[in-house]
PDB file of C-alpha atoms in Angstrom:
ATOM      1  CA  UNK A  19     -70.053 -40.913 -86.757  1.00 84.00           C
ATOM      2  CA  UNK A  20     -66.749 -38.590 -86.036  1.00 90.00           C
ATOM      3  CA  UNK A  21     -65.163 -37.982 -83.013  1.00 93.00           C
ATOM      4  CA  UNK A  22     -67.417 -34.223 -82.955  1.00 93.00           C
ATOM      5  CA  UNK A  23     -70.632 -36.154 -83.273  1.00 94.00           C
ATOM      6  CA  UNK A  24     -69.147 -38.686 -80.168  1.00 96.00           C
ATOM      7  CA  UNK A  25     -68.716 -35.410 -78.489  1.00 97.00           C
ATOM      8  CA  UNK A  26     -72.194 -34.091 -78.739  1.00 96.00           C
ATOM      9  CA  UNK A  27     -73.585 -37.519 -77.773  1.00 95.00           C
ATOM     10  CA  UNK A  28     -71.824 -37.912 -74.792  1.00 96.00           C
ATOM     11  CA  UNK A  29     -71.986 -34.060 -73.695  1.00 96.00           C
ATOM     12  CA  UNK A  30     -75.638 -34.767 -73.688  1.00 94.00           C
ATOM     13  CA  UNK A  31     -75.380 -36.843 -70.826  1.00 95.00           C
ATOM     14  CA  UNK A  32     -74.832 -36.256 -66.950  1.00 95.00           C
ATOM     15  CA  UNK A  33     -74.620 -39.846 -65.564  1.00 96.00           C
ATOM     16  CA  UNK A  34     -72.249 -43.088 -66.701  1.00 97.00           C
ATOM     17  CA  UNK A  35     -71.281 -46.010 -65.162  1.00 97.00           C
ATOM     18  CA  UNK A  36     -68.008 -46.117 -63.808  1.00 98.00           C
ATOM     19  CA  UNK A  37     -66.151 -49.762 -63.613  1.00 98.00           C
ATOM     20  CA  UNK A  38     -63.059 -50.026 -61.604  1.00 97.00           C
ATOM     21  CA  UNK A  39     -60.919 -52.770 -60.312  1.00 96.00           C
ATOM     22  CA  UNK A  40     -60.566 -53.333 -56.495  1.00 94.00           C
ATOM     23  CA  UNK A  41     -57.388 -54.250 -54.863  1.00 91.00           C
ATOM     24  CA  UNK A  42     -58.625 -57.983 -54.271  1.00 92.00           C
ATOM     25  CA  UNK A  43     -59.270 -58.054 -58.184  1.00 92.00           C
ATOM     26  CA  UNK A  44     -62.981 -57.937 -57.984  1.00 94.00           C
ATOM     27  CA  UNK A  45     -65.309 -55.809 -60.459  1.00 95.00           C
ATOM     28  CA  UNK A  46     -67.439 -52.340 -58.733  1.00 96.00           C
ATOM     29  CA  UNK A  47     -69.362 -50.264 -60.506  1.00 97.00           C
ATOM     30  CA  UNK A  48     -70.985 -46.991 -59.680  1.00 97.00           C
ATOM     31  CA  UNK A  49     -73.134 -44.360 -61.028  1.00 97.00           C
ATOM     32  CA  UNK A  50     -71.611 -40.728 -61.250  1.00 97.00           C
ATOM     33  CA  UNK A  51     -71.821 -37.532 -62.566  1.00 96.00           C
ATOM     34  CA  UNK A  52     -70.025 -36.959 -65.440  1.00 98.00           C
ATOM     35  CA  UNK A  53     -69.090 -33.964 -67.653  1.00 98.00           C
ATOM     36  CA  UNK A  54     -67.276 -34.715 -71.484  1.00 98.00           C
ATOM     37  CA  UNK A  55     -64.493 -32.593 -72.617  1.00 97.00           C
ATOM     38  CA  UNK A  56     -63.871 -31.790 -76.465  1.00 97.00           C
ATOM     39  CA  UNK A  57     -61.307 -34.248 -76.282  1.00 96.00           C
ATOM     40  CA  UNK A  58     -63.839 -36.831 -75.162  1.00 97.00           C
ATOM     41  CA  UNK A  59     -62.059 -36.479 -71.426  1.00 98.00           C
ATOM     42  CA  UNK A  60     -64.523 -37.693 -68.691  1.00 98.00           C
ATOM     43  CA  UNK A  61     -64.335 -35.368 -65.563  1.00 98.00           C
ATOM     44  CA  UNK A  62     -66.110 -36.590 -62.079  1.00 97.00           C
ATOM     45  CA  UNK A  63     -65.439 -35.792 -58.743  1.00 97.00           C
ATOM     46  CA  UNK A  64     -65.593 -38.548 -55.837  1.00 96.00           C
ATOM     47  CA  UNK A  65     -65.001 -38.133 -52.066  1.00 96.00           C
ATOM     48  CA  UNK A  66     -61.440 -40.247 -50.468  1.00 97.00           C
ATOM     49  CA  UNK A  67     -63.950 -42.794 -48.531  1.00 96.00           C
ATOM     50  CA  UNK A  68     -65.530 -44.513 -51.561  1.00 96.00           C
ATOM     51  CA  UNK A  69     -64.666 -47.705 -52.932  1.00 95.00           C
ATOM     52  CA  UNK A  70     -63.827 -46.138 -56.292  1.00 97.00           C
ATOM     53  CA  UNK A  71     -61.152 -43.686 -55.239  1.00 97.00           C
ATOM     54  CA  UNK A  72     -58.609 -46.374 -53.704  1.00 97.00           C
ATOM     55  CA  UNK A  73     -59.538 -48.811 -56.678  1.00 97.00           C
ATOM     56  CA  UNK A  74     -58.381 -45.709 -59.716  1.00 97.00           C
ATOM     57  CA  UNK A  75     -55.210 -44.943 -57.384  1.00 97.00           C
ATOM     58  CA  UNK A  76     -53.901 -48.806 -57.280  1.00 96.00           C
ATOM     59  CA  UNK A  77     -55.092 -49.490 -61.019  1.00 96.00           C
ATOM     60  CA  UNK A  78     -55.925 -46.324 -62.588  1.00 97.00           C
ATOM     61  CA  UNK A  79     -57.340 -48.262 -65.678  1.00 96.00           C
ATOM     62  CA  UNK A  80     -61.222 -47.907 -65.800  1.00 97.00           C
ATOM     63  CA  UNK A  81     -64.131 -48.239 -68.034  1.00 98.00           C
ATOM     64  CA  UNK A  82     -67.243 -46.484 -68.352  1.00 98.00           C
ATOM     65  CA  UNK A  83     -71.107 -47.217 -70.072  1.00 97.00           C
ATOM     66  CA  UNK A  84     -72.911 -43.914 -71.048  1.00 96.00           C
ATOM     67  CA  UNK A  85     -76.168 -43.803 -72.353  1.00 93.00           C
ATOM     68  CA  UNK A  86     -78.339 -46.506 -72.798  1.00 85.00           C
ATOM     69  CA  UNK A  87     -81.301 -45.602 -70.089  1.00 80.00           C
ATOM     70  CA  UNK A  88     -84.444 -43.430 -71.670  1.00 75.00           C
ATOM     71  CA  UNK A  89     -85.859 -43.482 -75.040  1.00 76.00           C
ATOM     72  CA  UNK A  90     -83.658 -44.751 -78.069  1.00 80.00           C
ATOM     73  CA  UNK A  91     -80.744 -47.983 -77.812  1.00 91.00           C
ATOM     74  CA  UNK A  92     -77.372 -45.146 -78.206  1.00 94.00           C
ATOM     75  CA  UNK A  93     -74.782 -45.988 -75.990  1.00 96.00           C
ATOM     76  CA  UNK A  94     -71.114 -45.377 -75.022  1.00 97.00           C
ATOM     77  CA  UNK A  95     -68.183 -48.045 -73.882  1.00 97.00           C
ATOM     78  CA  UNK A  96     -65.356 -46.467 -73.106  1.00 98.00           C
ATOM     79  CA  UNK A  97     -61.926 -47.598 -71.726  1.00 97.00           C
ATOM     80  CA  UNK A  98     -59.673 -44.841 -70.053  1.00 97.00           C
ATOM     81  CA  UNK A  99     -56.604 -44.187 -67.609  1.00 97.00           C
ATOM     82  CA  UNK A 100     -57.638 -42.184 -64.441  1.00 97.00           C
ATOM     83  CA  UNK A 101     -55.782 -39.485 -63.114  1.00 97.00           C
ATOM     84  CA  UNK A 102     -56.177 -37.785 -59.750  1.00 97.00           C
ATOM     85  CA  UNK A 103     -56.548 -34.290 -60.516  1.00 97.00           C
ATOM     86  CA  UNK A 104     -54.068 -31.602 -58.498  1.00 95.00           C
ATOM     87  CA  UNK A 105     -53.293 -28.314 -59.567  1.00 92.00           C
ATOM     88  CA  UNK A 106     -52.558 -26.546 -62.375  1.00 92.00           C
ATOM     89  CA  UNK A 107     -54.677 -28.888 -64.272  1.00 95.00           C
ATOM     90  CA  UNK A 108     -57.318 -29.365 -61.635  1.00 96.00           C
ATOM     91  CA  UNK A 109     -58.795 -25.933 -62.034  1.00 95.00           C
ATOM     92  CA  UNK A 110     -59.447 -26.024 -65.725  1.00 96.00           C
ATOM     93  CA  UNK A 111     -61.184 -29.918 -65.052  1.00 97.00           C
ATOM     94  CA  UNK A 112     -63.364 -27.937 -62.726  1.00 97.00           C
ATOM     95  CA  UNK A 113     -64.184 -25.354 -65.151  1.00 96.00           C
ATOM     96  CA  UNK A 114     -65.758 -27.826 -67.360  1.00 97.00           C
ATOM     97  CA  UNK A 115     -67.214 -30.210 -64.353  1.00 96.00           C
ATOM     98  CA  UNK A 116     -69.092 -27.070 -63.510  1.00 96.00           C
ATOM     99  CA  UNK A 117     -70.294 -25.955 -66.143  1.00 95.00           C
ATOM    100  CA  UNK A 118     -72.323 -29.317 -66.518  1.00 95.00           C
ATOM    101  CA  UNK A 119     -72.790 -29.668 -62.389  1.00 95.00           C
ATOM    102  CA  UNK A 120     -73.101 -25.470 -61.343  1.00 94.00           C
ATOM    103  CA  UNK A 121     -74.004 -27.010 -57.820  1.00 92.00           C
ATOM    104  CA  UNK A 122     -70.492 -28.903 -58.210  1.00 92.00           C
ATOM    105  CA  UNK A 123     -68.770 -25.553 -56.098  1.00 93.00           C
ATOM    106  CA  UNK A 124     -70.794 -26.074 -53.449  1.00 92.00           C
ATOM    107  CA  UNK A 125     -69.633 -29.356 -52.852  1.00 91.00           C
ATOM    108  CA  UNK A 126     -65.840 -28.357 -53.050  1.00 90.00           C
ATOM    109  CA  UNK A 127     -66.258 -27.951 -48.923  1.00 90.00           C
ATOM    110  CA  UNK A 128     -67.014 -31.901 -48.738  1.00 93.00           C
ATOM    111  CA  UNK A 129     -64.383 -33.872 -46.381  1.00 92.00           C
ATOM    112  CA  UNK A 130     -61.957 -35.546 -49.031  1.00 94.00           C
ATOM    113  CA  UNK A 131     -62.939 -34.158 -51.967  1.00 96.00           C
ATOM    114  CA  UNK A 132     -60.790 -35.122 -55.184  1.00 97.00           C
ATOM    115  CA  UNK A 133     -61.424 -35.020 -59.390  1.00 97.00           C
ATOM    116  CA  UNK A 134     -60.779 -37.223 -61.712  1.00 98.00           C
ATOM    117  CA  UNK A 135     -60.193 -36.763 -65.544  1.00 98.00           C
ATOM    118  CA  UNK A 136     -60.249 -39.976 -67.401  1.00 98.00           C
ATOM    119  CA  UNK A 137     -58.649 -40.000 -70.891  1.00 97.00           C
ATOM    120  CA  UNK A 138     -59.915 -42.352 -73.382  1.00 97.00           C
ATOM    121  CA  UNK A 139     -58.280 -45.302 -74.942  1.00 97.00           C
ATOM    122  CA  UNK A 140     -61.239 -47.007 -76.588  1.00 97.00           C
ATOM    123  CA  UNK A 141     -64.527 -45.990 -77.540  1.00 98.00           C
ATOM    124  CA  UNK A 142     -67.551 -48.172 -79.068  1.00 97.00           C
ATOM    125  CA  UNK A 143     -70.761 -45.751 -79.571  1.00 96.00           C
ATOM    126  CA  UNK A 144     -73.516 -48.248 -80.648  1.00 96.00           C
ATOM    127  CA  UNK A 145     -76.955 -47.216 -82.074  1.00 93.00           C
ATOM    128  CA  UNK A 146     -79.347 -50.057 -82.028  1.00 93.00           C
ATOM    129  CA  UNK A 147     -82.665 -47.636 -83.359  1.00 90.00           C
ATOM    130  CA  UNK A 148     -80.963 -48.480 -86.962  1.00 87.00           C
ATOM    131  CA  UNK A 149     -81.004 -51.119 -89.132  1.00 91.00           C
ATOM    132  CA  UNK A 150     -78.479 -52.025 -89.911  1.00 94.00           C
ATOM    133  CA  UNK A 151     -76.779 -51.012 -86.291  1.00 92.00           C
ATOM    134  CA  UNK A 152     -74.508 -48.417 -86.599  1.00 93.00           C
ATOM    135  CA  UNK A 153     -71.712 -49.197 -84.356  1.00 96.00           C
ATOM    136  CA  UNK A 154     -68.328 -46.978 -84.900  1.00 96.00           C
ATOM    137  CA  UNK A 155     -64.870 -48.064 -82.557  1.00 96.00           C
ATOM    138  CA  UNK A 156     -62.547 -45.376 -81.990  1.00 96.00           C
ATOM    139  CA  UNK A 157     -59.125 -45.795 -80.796  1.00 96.00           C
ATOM    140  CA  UNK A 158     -56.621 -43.351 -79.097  1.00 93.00           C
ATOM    141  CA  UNK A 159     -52.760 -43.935 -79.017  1.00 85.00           C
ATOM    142  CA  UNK A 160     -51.551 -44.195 -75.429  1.00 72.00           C
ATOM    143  CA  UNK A 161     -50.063 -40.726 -75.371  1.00 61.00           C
ATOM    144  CA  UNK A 162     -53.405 -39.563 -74.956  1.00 58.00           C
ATOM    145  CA  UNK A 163     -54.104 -41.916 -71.737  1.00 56.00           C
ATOM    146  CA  UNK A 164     -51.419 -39.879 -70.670  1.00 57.00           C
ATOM    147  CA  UNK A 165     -52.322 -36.594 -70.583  1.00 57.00           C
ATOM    148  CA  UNK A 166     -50.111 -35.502 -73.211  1.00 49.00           C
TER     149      UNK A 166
END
C-alpha cells in the first residue's frame, strides 16, 4: 500500500466522518461529503450555523473515518489541520469538490457557505478482508498541515 493506492481508496468514497473538538472540549462528529485530492487533501463544504464550523475555526485540528460501511472491512483514520478556504486557493478546492459533488454549484447560493481543505498529518488505512490484516500508517511532516 503507497500513498497512490491510499489515493484511489479514498477517491472512491463520497462520505467520512468528520471529528472535531467543541469549544467546551467535548467530542462531535458528523457525516459529510467529501472529495480526496492527489495529495490525500480532504475538501468539504459546511454552512457558518453548524456545530462543526466554529469547532475547526477555534481548534482547527480534526480527524476523519472513511470507509468502513458496505461490503469488505477497508477503512481510513486520518488526522488533519483544517483550513477555511478563501480565495485564490478556494477556487481550485472547488474544482475538485465538484468534480466529485457536480450538484456542489448549486449550493454555492446557501446562506453562509464556506470550504474546508483538510491536510493530512496521519493516516492508518486498515484492511481486515486479509489475513494477516494489512494495516499501513503514513505520516506527513507538519509543513504539509500547513499548506505548504
Amino acid at each position: 500500500m503507497l500513498e497512490p493506492d491510499l489515493y484511489a481508496f479514498m477517491a472512491k468514497h463520497r462520505l467520512g466522518v468528520l471529528g472535531t473538538i467543541s469549544d467546551a472540549a467535548a467530542p462531535q462528529a458528523a457525516l459529510v461529503g467529501i472529495a480526496t485530492s492527489p495529495q490525500l487533501e480532504i475538501i468539504f463544504d459546511t454552512v457558518k450555523s453548524s456545530r462543526k464550523y466554529p469547532n475547526l475555526i477555534r481548534r482547527p485540528a480534526c480527524s476523519f473515518v472513511v470507509g468502513g460501511w458496505g461490503s469488505g472491512e477497508q477503512t481510513v483514520q486520518y488526522e488533519g489541520k483544517a483550513e477555511e478556504l478563501q480565495s485564490p486557493k478556494l477556487e481550485h478546492y472547488q474544482a475538485i469538490y465538484f468534480e466529485a459533488y457536480p450538484d456542489g454549484p448549486a449550493r454555492m447560493g446557501w446562506p453562509g457557505i464556506v470550504y474546508f481543505v483538510v491536510r493530512p498529518t496521519w493516516i492508518r488505512y486498515s484492511d481486515f478482508d486479509q489475513n494477516p490484516p494489512l494495516i499501513r500508517e503514513f505520516t506527513f511532516p507538519s509543513t504539509h498541515a500547513n499548506g505548504a
